[in-house]
PDB file of C-alpha atoms and ligand atoms in Angstrom:
ATOM      1  CA  MET S   1       2.453   3.791   0.617  1.00  0.00           C
ATOM      2  CA  VAL S   2       0.658   6.976   1.746  1.00  0.00           C
ATOM      3  CA  VAL S   3       1.771  10.427   0.665  1.00  0.00           C
ATOM      4  CA  LEU S   4       0.100  13.664   1.709  1.00  0.00           C
ATOM      5  CA  SER S   5       1.459  16.771  -0.003  1.00  0.00           C
ATOM      6  CA  ASN S   6       0.575  20.253   1.098  1.00  0.00           C
ATOM      7  CA  VAL S   7      -2.877  19.202   2.276  1.00  0.00           C
ATOM      8  CA  ASN S   8      -5.196  21.919   3.535  1.00  0.00           C
ATOM      9  CA  LYS S   9      -8.694  21.657   4.870  1.00  0.00           C
ATOM     10  CA  HIS S  10     -11.110  24.091   6.471  1.00  0.00           C
ATOM     11  CA  PHE S  11     -14.298  23.616   8.425  1.00  0.00           C
ATOM     12  CA  GLY S  12     -15.805  27.034   7.752  1.00  0.00           C
ATOM     13  CA  ALA S  13     -13.370  29.527   9.285  1.00  0.00           C
ATOM     14  CA  LEU S  14     -11.389  26.797  11.078  1.00  0.00           C
ATOM     15  CA  HIS S  15      -8.194  25.841   9.238  1.00  0.00           C
ATOM     16  CA  VAL S  16      -8.195  22.294  10.561  1.00  0.00           C
ATOM     17  CA  LEU S  17      -5.328  20.887   8.439  1.00  0.00           C
ATOM     18  CA  GLN S  18      -2.548  23.310   7.555  1.00  0.00           C
ATOM     19  CA  ASP S  19       0.025  22.460   4.881  1.00  0.00           C
ATOM     20  CA  ILE S  20       0.287  18.833   5.910  1.00  0.00           C
ATOM     21  CA  ASP S  21       3.183  16.922   4.344  1.00  0.00           C
ATOM     22  CA  LEU S  22       3.480  13.339   5.453  1.00  0.00           C
ATOM     23  CA  SER S  23       4.927  10.247   3.771  1.00  0.00           C
ATOM     24  CA  ILE S  24       4.407   6.795   5.198  1.00  0.00           C
ATOM     25  CA  ALA S  25       6.520   3.980   3.841  1.00  0.00           C
ATOM     26  CA  ARG S  26       5.311   0.460   3.226  1.00  0.00           C
ATOM     27  CA  GLY S  27       5.402  -1.463   6.491  1.00  0.00           C
ATOM     28  CA  GLU S  28       5.895   1.642   8.586  1.00  0.00           C
ATOM     29  CA  VAL S  29       3.951   2.234  11.810  1.00  0.00           C
ATOM     30  CA  VAL S  30       3.270   5.913  12.471  1.00  0.00           C
ATOM     31  CA  VAL S  31       1.704   6.985  15.743  1.00  0.00           C
ATOM     32  CA  VAL S  32      -0.067  10.347  15.664  1.00  0.00           C
ATOM     33  CA  ILE S  33      -0.463  12.114  18.965  1.00  0.00           C
ATOM     34  CA  GLY S  34      -1.547  15.568  20.026  1.00  0.00           C
ATOM     35  CA  PRO S  35      -4.092  17.512  22.027  1.00  0.00           C
ATOM     36  CA  SER S  36      -7.803  17.093  21.499  1.00  0.00           C
ATOM     37  CA  GLY S  37      -9.005  19.172  18.571  1.00  0.00           C
ATOM     38  CA  SER S  38      -5.620  19.291  16.839  1.00  0.00           C
ATOM     39  CA  GLY S  39      -6.934  17.575  13.694  1.00  0.00           C
ATOM     40  CA  LYS S  40      -5.831  13.969  14.190  1.00  0.00           C
ATOM     41  CA  SER S  41      -9.198  12.414  13.327  1.00  0.00           C
ATOM     42  CA  THR S  42      -9.672  14.752  10.391  1.00  0.00           C
ATOM     43  CA  LEU S  43      -6.250  13.724   9.101  1.00  0.00           C
ATOM     44  CA  CYS S  44      -7.236  10.045   9.237  1.00  0.00           C
ATOM     45  CA  ARG S  45     -10.577  10.711   7.614  1.00  0.00           C
ATOM     46  CA  THR S  46      -9.046  12.620   4.710  1.00  0.00           C
ATOM     47  CA  ILE S  47      -6.717   9.698   3.936  1.00  0.00           C
ATOM     48  CA  ASN S  48      -9.685   7.560   2.898  1.00  0.00           C
ATOM     49  CA  ARG S  49     -11.835  10.440   1.693  1.00  0.00           C
ATOM     50  CA  LEU S  50     -14.390  10.367   4.456  1.00  0.00           C
ATOM     51  CA  GLU S  51     -13.526  14.083   4.366  1.00  0.00           C
ATOM     52  CA  THR S  52     -12.740  16.131   1.288  1.00  0.00           C
ATOM     53  CA  ILE S  53      -9.683  18.379   1.185  1.00  0.00           C
ATOM     54  CA  ASP S  54      -9.457  21.959  -0.081  1.00  0.00           C
ATOM     55  CA  SER S  55      -6.011  21.707  -1.635  1.00  0.00           C
ATOM     56  CA  GLY S  56      -3.034  19.405  -1.892  1.00  0.00           C
ATOM     57  CA  THR S  57      -2.876  15.746  -2.859  1.00  0.00           C
ATOM     58  CA  ILE S  58      -3.190  12.414  -1.099  1.00  0.00           C
ATOM     59  CA  THR S  59      -2.060   9.194  -2.729  1.00  0.00           C
ATOM     60  CA  VAL S  60      -2.285   5.618  -1.491  1.00  0.00           C
ATOM     61  CA  ASP S  61       0.084   3.198  -3.201  1.00  0.00           C
ATOM     62  CA  GLY S  62       0.647   5.794  -5.897  1.00  0.00           C
ATOM     63  CA  LYS S  63      -3.031   6.345  -6.688  1.00  0.00           C
ATOM     64  CA  GLU S  64      -4.950   9.478  -5.907  1.00  0.00           C
ATOM     65  CA  LEU S  65      -8.375   8.678  -4.535  1.00  0.00           C
ATOM     66  CA  PRO S  66     -11.196  10.163  -6.580  1.00  0.00           C
ATOM     67  CA  SER S  67     -13.547  12.343  -4.545  1.00  0.00           C
ATOM     68  CA  GLU S  68     -16.607  10.333  -5.571  1.00  0.00           C
ATOM     69  CA  GLY S  69     -17.955   7.682  -7.908  1.00  0.00           C
ATOM     70  CA  ARG S  70     -17.735   3.941  -8.293  1.00  0.00           C
ATOM     71  CA  GLU S  71     -13.958   3.825  -8.180  1.00  0.00           C
ATOM     72  CA  LEU S  72     -13.966   5.479  -4.760  1.00  0.00           C
ATOM     73  CA  ALA S  73     -15.511   2.538  -2.891  1.00  0.00           C
ATOM     74  CA  ARG S  74     -12.939   0.138  -4.307  1.00  0.00           C
ATOM     75  CA  LEU S  75      -9.953   2.356  -3.617  1.00  0.00           C
ATOM     76  CA  ARG S  76     -11.291   3.355  -0.208  1.00  0.00           C
ATOM     77  CA  ALA S  77     -11.329  -0.311   0.732  1.00  0.00           C
ATOM     78  CA  ASP S  78      -7.540  -0.269   0.334  1.00  0.00           C
ATOM     79  CA  VAL S  79      -7.525   1.889   3.454  1.00  0.00           C
ATOM     80  CA  GLY S  80      -8.856   0.000   6.470  1.00  0.00           C
ATOM     81  CA  MET S  81     -10.239   2.166   9.230  1.00  0.00           C
ATOM     82  CA  VAL S  82     -10.911   1.333  12.865  1.00  0.00           C
ATOM     83  CA  PHE S  83     -12.733   3.909  14.960  1.00  0.00           C
ATOM     84  CA  GLN S  84     -13.049   4.563  18.652  1.00  0.00           C
ATOM     85  CA  SER S  85     -16.713   3.556  18.495  1.00  0.00           C
ATOM     86  CA  PHE S  86     -16.339   0.167  16.706  1.00  0.00           C
ATOM     87  CA  ASN S  87     -19.152   0.997  14.206  1.00  0.00           C
ATOM     88  CA  LEU S  88     -20.196  -2.621  13.653  1.00  0.00           C
ATOM     89  CA  PHE S  89     -23.552  -3.333  12.031  1.00  0.00           C
ATOM     90  CA  ALA S  90     -25.803  -4.079  15.012  1.00  0.00           C
ATOM     91  CA  HIS S  91     -28.313  -6.232  13.121  1.00  0.00           C
ATOM     92  CA  LYS S  92     -25.739  -8.481  11.519  1.00  0.00           C
ATOM     93  CA  THR S  93     -23.812 -11.244  13.217  1.00  0.00           C
ATOM     94  CA  VAL S  94     -20.094 -10.932  13.845  1.00  0.00           C
ATOM     95  CA  LEU S  95     -19.431 -13.264  10.910  1.00  0.00           C
ATOM     96  CA  GLN S  96     -21.743 -11.289   8.606  1.00  0.00           C
ATOM     97  CA  ASN S  97     -20.005  -8.080   9.623  1.00  0.00           C
ATOM     98  CA  VAL S  98     -16.699  -9.474   8.420  1.00  0.00           C
ATOM     99  CA  MET S  99     -18.199 -10.969   5.233  1.00  0.00           C
ATOM    100  CA  LEU S 100     -20.180  -7.953   4.062  1.00  0.00           C
ATOM    101  CA  GLY S 101     -17.465  -5.797   2.505  1.00  0.00           C
ATOM    102  CA  GLN S 102     -15.912  -8.807   0.821  1.00  0.00           C
ATOM    103  CA  LEU S 103     -19.238  -9.643  -0.861  1.00  0.00           C
ATOM    104  CA  LYS S 104     -20.269  -6.092  -1.783  1.00  0.00           C
ATOM    105  CA  VAL S 105     -17.011  -4.324  -2.570  1.00  0.00           C
ATOM    106  CA  ARG S 106     -14.524  -7.067  -3.413  1.00  0.00           C
ATOM    107  CA  LYS S 107     -17.175  -9.318  -5.059  1.00  0.00           C
ATOM    108  CA  THR S 108     -15.786 -12.383  -3.285  1.00  0.00           C
ATOM    109  CA  ASP S 109     -18.047 -15.443  -3.489  1.00  0.00           C
ATOM    110  CA  GLN S 110     -20.005 -16.524  -0.414  1.00  0.00           C
ATOM    111  CA  ALA S 111     -17.910 -19.573   0.509  1.00  0.00           C
ATOM    112  CA  ALA S 112     -14.589 -17.787   0.184  1.00  0.00           C
ATOM    113  CA  ALA S 113     -15.861 -14.773   2.137  1.00  0.00           C
ATOM    114  CA  HIS S 114     -17.128 -17.060   4.892  1.00  0.00           C
ATOM    115  CA  ALA S 115     -13.845 -18.940   5.164  1.00  0.00           C
ATOM    116  CA  LYS S 116     -11.799 -15.763   5.205  1.00  0.00           C
ATOM    117  CA  ALA S 117     -14.061 -14.123   7.812  1.00  0.00           C
ATOM    118  CA  GLN S 118     -13.766 -17.115  10.116  1.00  0.00           C
ATOM    119  CA  ALA S 119      -9.998 -17.259   9.691  1.00  0.00           C
ATOM    120  CA  LEU S 120      -9.650 -13.567  10.512  1.00  0.00           C
ATOM    121  CA  LEU S 121     -11.915 -13.855  13.545  1.00  0.00           C
ATOM    122  CA  ASP S 122      -9.776 -16.759  14.752  1.00  0.00           C
ATOM    123  CA  ARG S 123      -6.668 -14.695  14.202  1.00  0.00           C
ATOM    124  CA  VAL S 124      -7.895 -11.812  16.404  1.00  0.00           C
ATOM    125  CA  GLY S 125      -9.096 -14.270  19.048  1.00  0.00           C
ATOM    126  CA  VAL S 126     -12.883 -14.073  18.647  1.00  0.00           C
ATOM    127  CA  GLY S 127     -13.523 -17.047  16.383  1.00  0.00           C
ATOM    128  CA  SER S 128     -15.928 -18.600  18.861  1.00  0.00           C
ATOM    129  CA  GLN S 129     -18.132 -15.465  18.788  1.00  0.00           C
ATOM    130  CA  ALA S 130     -18.887 -15.636  15.051  1.00  0.00           C
ATOM    131  CA  GLU S 131     -22.625 -16.303  15.320  1.00  0.00           C
ATOM    132  CA  LYS S 132     -23.292 -13.670  17.995  1.00  0.00           C
ATOM    133  CA  TYR S 133     -24.476 -10.103  17.472  1.00  0.00           C
ATOM    134  CA  PRO S 134     -22.131  -7.219  18.328  1.00  0.00           C
ATOM    135  CA  ALA S 135     -24.102  -6.189  21.426  1.00  0.00           C
ATOM    136  CA  GLN S 136     -23.471  -9.649  22.924  1.00  0.00           C
ATOM    137  CA  LEU S 137     -19.694  -9.035  22.892  1.00  0.00           C
ATOM    138  CA  SER S 138     -17.473  -7.015  25.192  1.00  0.00           C
ATOM    139  CA  GLY S 139     -16.012  -3.762  23.894  1.00  0.00           C
ATOM    140  CA  GLY S 140     -12.605  -5.344  23.438  1.00  0.00           C
ATOM    141  CA  GLN S 141     -14.122  -8.211  21.447  1.00  0.00           C
ATOM    142  CA  GLN S 142     -16.147  -5.808  19.306  1.00  0.00           C
ATOM    143  CA  GLN S 143     -13.063  -3.775  18.514  1.00  0.00           C
ATOM    144  CA  ARG S 144     -11.199  -6.921  17.485  1.00  0.00           C
ATOM    145  CA  VAL S 145     -14.119  -7.787  15.182  1.00  0.00           C
ATOM    146  CA  ALA S 146     -13.833  -4.284  13.707  1.00  0.00           C
ATOM    147  CA  ILE S 147     -10.142  -4.949  13.038  1.00  0.00           C
ATOM    148  CA  ALA S 148     -10.979  -8.298  11.397  1.00  0.00           C
ATOM    149  CA  ARG S 149     -13.624  -6.583   9.259  1.00  0.00           C
ATOM    150  CA  ALA S 150     -11.098  -4.017   8.039  1.00  0.00           C
ATOM    151  CA  LEU S 151      -8.497  -6.724   7.354  1.00  0.00           C
ATOM    152  CA  ALA S 152     -11.011  -8.703   5.288  1.00  0.00           C
ATOM    153  CA  MET S 153     -10.629  -6.127   2.528  1.00  0.00           C
ATOM    154  CA  ASP S 154      -6.878  -6.795   2.241  1.00  0.00           C
ATOM    155  CA  PRO S 155      -6.112  -3.150   2.958  1.00  0.00           C
ATOM    156  CA  LYS S 156      -2.787  -1.635   1.961  1.00  0.00           C
ATOM    157  CA  VAL S 157      -2.819   0.553   5.034  1.00  0.00           C
ATOM    158  CA  MET S 158      -4.739   0.469   8.302  1.00  0.00           C
ATOM    159  CA  LEU S 159      -5.835   3.633  10.107  1.00  0.00           C
ATOM    160  CA  PHE S 160      -6.681   3.400  13.792  1.00  0.00           C
ATOM    161  CA  ASP S 161      -8.357   6.430  15.369  1.00  0.00           C
ATOM    162  CA  GLU S 162      -8.114   6.077  19.156  1.00  0.00           C
ATOM    163  CA  PRO S 163      -9.114   2.413  18.970  1.00  0.00           C
ATOM    164  CA  THR S 164      -8.861   1.820  22.710  1.00  0.00           C
ATOM    165  CA  SER S 165     -10.237   5.099  24.052  1.00  0.00           C
ATOM    166  CA  ALA S 166     -13.765   3.770  24.557  1.00  0.00           C
ATOM    167  CA  LEU S 167     -12.635   0.534  26.223  1.00  0.00           C
ATOM    168  CA  ASP S 168     -12.579  -0.450  29.868  1.00  0.00           C
ATOM    169  CA  PRO S 169      -8.950  -0.637  31.047  1.00  0.00           C
ATOM    170  CA  GLU S 170      -8.812  -4.422  31.227  1.00  0.00           C
ATOM    171  CA  MET S 171      -9.736  -4.676  27.530  1.00  0.00           C
ATOM    172  CA  ILE S 172      -7.195  -2.246  26.183  1.00  0.00           C
ATOM    173  CA  ASN S 173      -4.329  -4.722  26.033  1.00  0.00           C
ATOM    174  CA  GLU S 174      -6.200  -7.391  24.103  1.00  0.00           C
ATOM    175  CA  VAL S 175      -6.760  -4.831  21.316  1.00  0.00           C
ATOM    176  CA  LEU S 176      -3.234  -3.411  21.476  1.00  0.00           C
ATOM    177  CA  GLU S 177      -1.820  -6.943  21.230  1.00  0.00           C
ATOM    178  CA  VAL S 178      -3.690  -7.536  17.970  1.00  0.00           C
ATOM    179  CA  MET S 179      -2.316  -4.236  16.682  1.00  0.00           C
ATOM    180  CA  GLN S 180       1.215  -5.146  17.816  1.00  0.00           C
ATOM    181  CA  GLN S 181       0.905  -8.418  15.939  1.00  0.00           C
ATOM    182  CA  LEU S 182      -0.209  -6.627  12.768  1.00  0.00           C
ATOM    183  CA  ALA S 183       2.715  -4.249  13.073  1.00  0.00           C
ATOM    184  CA  ARG S 184       5.138  -7.168  13.428  1.00  0.00           C
ATOM    185  CA  GLU S 185       3.644  -8.763  10.310  1.00  0.00           C
ATOM    186  CA  GLY S 186       4.542  -5.666   8.333  1.00  0.00           C
ATOM    187  CA  MET S 187       1.203  -3.890   7.971  1.00  0.00           C
ATOM    188  CA  THR S 188       1.463  -0.199   7.147  1.00  0.00           C
ATOM    189  CA  MET S 189      -0.319   1.554   9.995  1.00  0.00           C
ATOM    190  CA  VAL S 190      -1.338   5.034  11.104  1.00  0.00           C
ATOM    191  CA  VAL S 191      -2.410   4.960  14.728  1.00  0.00           C
ATOM    192  CA  VAL S 192      -3.913   7.861  16.660  1.00  0.00           C
ATOM    193  CA  THR S 193      -3.548   6.907  20.297  1.00  0.00           C
ATOM    194  CA  HIS S 194      -2.719   8.119  23.761  1.00  0.00           C
ATOM    195  CA  GLU S 195      -1.264   4.700  24.612  1.00  0.00           C
ATOM    196  CA  MET S 196       2.347   5.707  24.984  1.00  0.00           C
ATOM    197  CA  GLY S 197       3.460   2.143  25.733  1.00  0.00           C
ATOM    198  CA  PHE S 198       2.190   1.119  22.301  1.00  0.00           C
ATOM    199  CA  ALA S 199       3.883   4.126  20.696  1.00  0.00           C
ATOM    200  CA  ARG S 200       7.203   3.245  22.336  1.00  0.00           C
ATOM    201  CA  SER S 201       7.109  -0.417  21.409  1.00  0.00           C
ATOM    202  CA  ALA S 202       5.417  -0.450  17.990  1.00  0.00           C
ATOM    203  CA  ALA S 203       5.960   2.915  16.311  1.00  0.00           C
ATOM    204  CA  ASN S 204       8.720   3.593  13.833  1.00  0.00           C
ATOM    205  CA  ARG S 205       7.848   7.271  14.016  1.00  0.00           C
ATOM    206  CA  VAL S 206       5.815   9.612  16.170  1.00  0.00           C
ATOM    207  CA  VAL S 207       4.016  12.532  14.543  1.00  0.00           C
ATOM    208  CA  PHE S 208       2.966  15.246  16.973  1.00  0.00           C
ATOM    209  CA  MET S 209       0.102  17.487  15.827  1.00  0.00           C
ATOM    210  CA  ALA S 210      -1.169  20.719  17.332  1.00  0.00           C
ATOM    211  CA  ASP S 211      -3.597  23.285  15.912  1.00  0.00           C
ATOM    212  CA  GLY S 212      -3.866  21.577  12.547  1.00  0.00           C
ATOM    213  CA  LYS S 213      -0.123  21.386  11.955  1.00  0.00           C
ATOM    214  CA  ILE S 214       2.506  18.703  12.205  1.00  0.00           C
ATOM    215  CA  VAL S 215       4.716  20.296  14.842  1.00  0.00           C
ATOM    216  CA  GLU S 216       7.238  17.526  15.312  1.00  0.00           C
ATOM    217  CA  GLU S 217       8.225  14.162  13.820  1.00  0.00           C
ATOM    218  CA  ALA S 218      10.690  11.899  15.577  1.00  0.00           C
ATOM    219  CA  THR S 219      11.463   8.363  16.592  1.00  0.00           C
ATOM    220  CA  PRO S 220       9.616   7.343  19.769  1.00  0.00           C
ATOM    221  CA  GLU S 221      12.914   7.350  21.722  1.00  0.00           C
ATOM    222  CA  GLN S 222      13.712  10.901  20.608  1.00  0.00           C
ATOM    223  CA  PHE S 223      10.204  12.159  21.084  1.00  0.00           C
ATOM    224  CA  PHE S 224       9.582  10.836  24.563  1.00  0.00           C
ATOM    225  CA  SER S 225      13.035  11.514  25.999  1.00  0.00           C
ATOM    226  CA  ASN S 226      13.773  14.787  24.270  1.00  0.00           C
ATOM    227  CA  PRO S 227      10.813  16.532  22.609  1.00  0.00           C
ATOM    228  CA  ARG S 228      12.001  19.609  20.725  1.00  0.00           C
ATOM    229  CA  SER S 229       8.932  21.848  20.668  1.00  0.00           C
ATOM    230  CA  ASP S 230       7.349  23.576  23.661  1.00  0.00           C
ATOM    231  CA  ARG S 231       3.960  22.299  22.502  1.00  0.00           C
ATOM    232  CA  ALA S 232       5.143  18.701  22.692  1.00  0.00           C
ATOM    233  CA  LYS S 233       6.863  19.240  26.061  1.00  0.00           C
ATOM    234  CA  ASP S 234       3.689  20.751  27.442  1.00  0.00           C
ATOM    235  CA  PHE S 235       1.540  17.923  26.026  1.00  0.00           C
ATOM    236  CA  LEU S 236       3.806  15.188  27.372  1.00  0.00           C
ATOM    237  CA  SER S 237       3.947  16.788  30.819  1.00  0.00           C
ATOM    238  CA  LYS S 238       0.165  16.455  30.989  1.00  0.00           C
ATOM    239  CA  ILE S 239      -0.207  12.858  29.860  1.00  0.00           C
ATOM    240  CA  LEU S 240       2.869  11.074  31.212  1.00  0.00           C
TER     241      LEU S 240
HETATM  242  P1  ADP J   1      -8.729  15.476  17.113  1.00  0.00           P
HETATM  243  O1  ADP J   1      -9.064  14.160  16.523  1.00  0.00           O
HETATM  244  O2  ADP J   1      -7.265  15.799  17.113  1.00  0.00           O
HETATM  245  O3  ADP J   1      -9.308  15.647  18.495  1.00  0.00           O
HETATM  246  P2  ADP J   1     -10.502  16.514  15.078  1.00  0.00           P
HETATM  247  O4  ADP J   1      -9.860  16.228  13.776  1.00  0.00           O
HETATM  248  O5  ADP J   1     -11.619  15.644  15.512  1.00  0.00           O
HETATM  249  O6  ADP J   1      -9.384  16.625  16.208  1.00  0.00           O
HETATM  250  O7  ADP J   1     -11.057  17.993  15.079  1.00  0.00           O
HETATM  251  C1  ADP J   1     -10.227  19.111  14.764  1.00  0.00           C
HETATM  252  C2  ADP J   1     -11.070  20.371  14.824  1.00  0.00           C
HETATM  253  O8  ADP J   1     -12.029  20.348  13.780  1.00  0.00           O
HETATM  254  C3  ADP J   1     -11.846  20.542  16.130  1.00  0.00           C
HETATM  255  O9  ADP J   1     -11.854  21.895  16.474  1.00  0.00           O
HETATM  256  C4  ADP J   1     -13.234  20.062  15.753  1.00  0.00           C
HETATM  257  O10 ADP J   1     -14.204  20.698  16.543  1.00  0.00           O
HETATM  258  C5  ADP J   1     -13.338  20.475  14.307  1.00  0.00           C
HETATM  259  N1  ADP J   1     -14.213  19.601  13.515  1.00  0.00           N
HETATM  260  C6  ADP J   1     -14.081  18.257  13.362  1.00  0.00           C
HETATM  261  N2  ADP J   1     -15.025  17.778  12.530  1.00  0.00           N
HETATM  262  C7  ADP J   1     -15.798  18.830  12.165  1.00  0.00           C
HETATM  263  C8  ADP J   1     -16.944  18.993  11.314  1.00  0.00           C
HETATM  264  N3  ADP J   1     -17.471  17.948  10.657  1.00  0.00           N
HETATM  265  N4  ADP J   1     -17.450  20.229  11.174  1.00  0.00           N
HETATM  266  C9  ADP J   1     -16.911  21.284  11.815  1.00  0.00           C
HETATM  267  N5  ADP J   1     -15.829  21.227  12.608  1.00  0.00           N
HETATM  268  C10 ADP J   1     -15.271  20.015  12.798  1.00  0.00           C
HETATM  269 MG1   MG J   2     -10.030  12.532  17.298  1.00  0.00          MG
END
């Protein structure tokens, strides 16, 4: 579903992604972990062209995303993205937030977009909040709205970049449960997270990044019980 081949990216002198090769199968859940600054967010952002790359190729469902133009918005919508900071539109209601992309990008009609938005909000457990504004919701509720908004585009893959890092502890599980459910339903997912419980229970594969490189790829069982690289051992000793 997602194939990165020999992807390189620099920020000035910083070689932030170095020869990245990564293939994610349909329905696979890949958890990306690694120290701060290792390039995890940049990796996510390149997959939907929020960042350009210097060399290599990235395809989603066999199609290479153009770097700009009209086609980009449509193809980018195939890649749902959920950020640490929710990024909901503050001056639109929860319902409008989930309708907007459907109307603008997918050209869905008003009634269908409304029905789908409400159904998705129900599914992530915030259906009763539809007429409120984002600031009137808790962080956990806002993040679930952000997930519903991404799902409204019928994405082929969902990227989650530390979706629970900005949440109070008691709200983390309500977001992880929605993500667990999506994983069980067969969504293709790339999840950057420090939630090792989620990685153990939901991931098919763990990708460990350090200094812009993929250092190690393993099943969660292998990775957590027997990491091969010193970098991974060192990282795990600090977070577990
Ligand atoms: P992670 O998500 O693993 O913490 P990031 O992908 O956010 O890492 O960042 C990787 C490196 O790239 C860091 O050193 C960061 O400072 C740098 N970086 C990220 N975005 C930019 C940018 N827009 N311009 C310059 N440097 C950046
Ligand atoms: Mg990051």
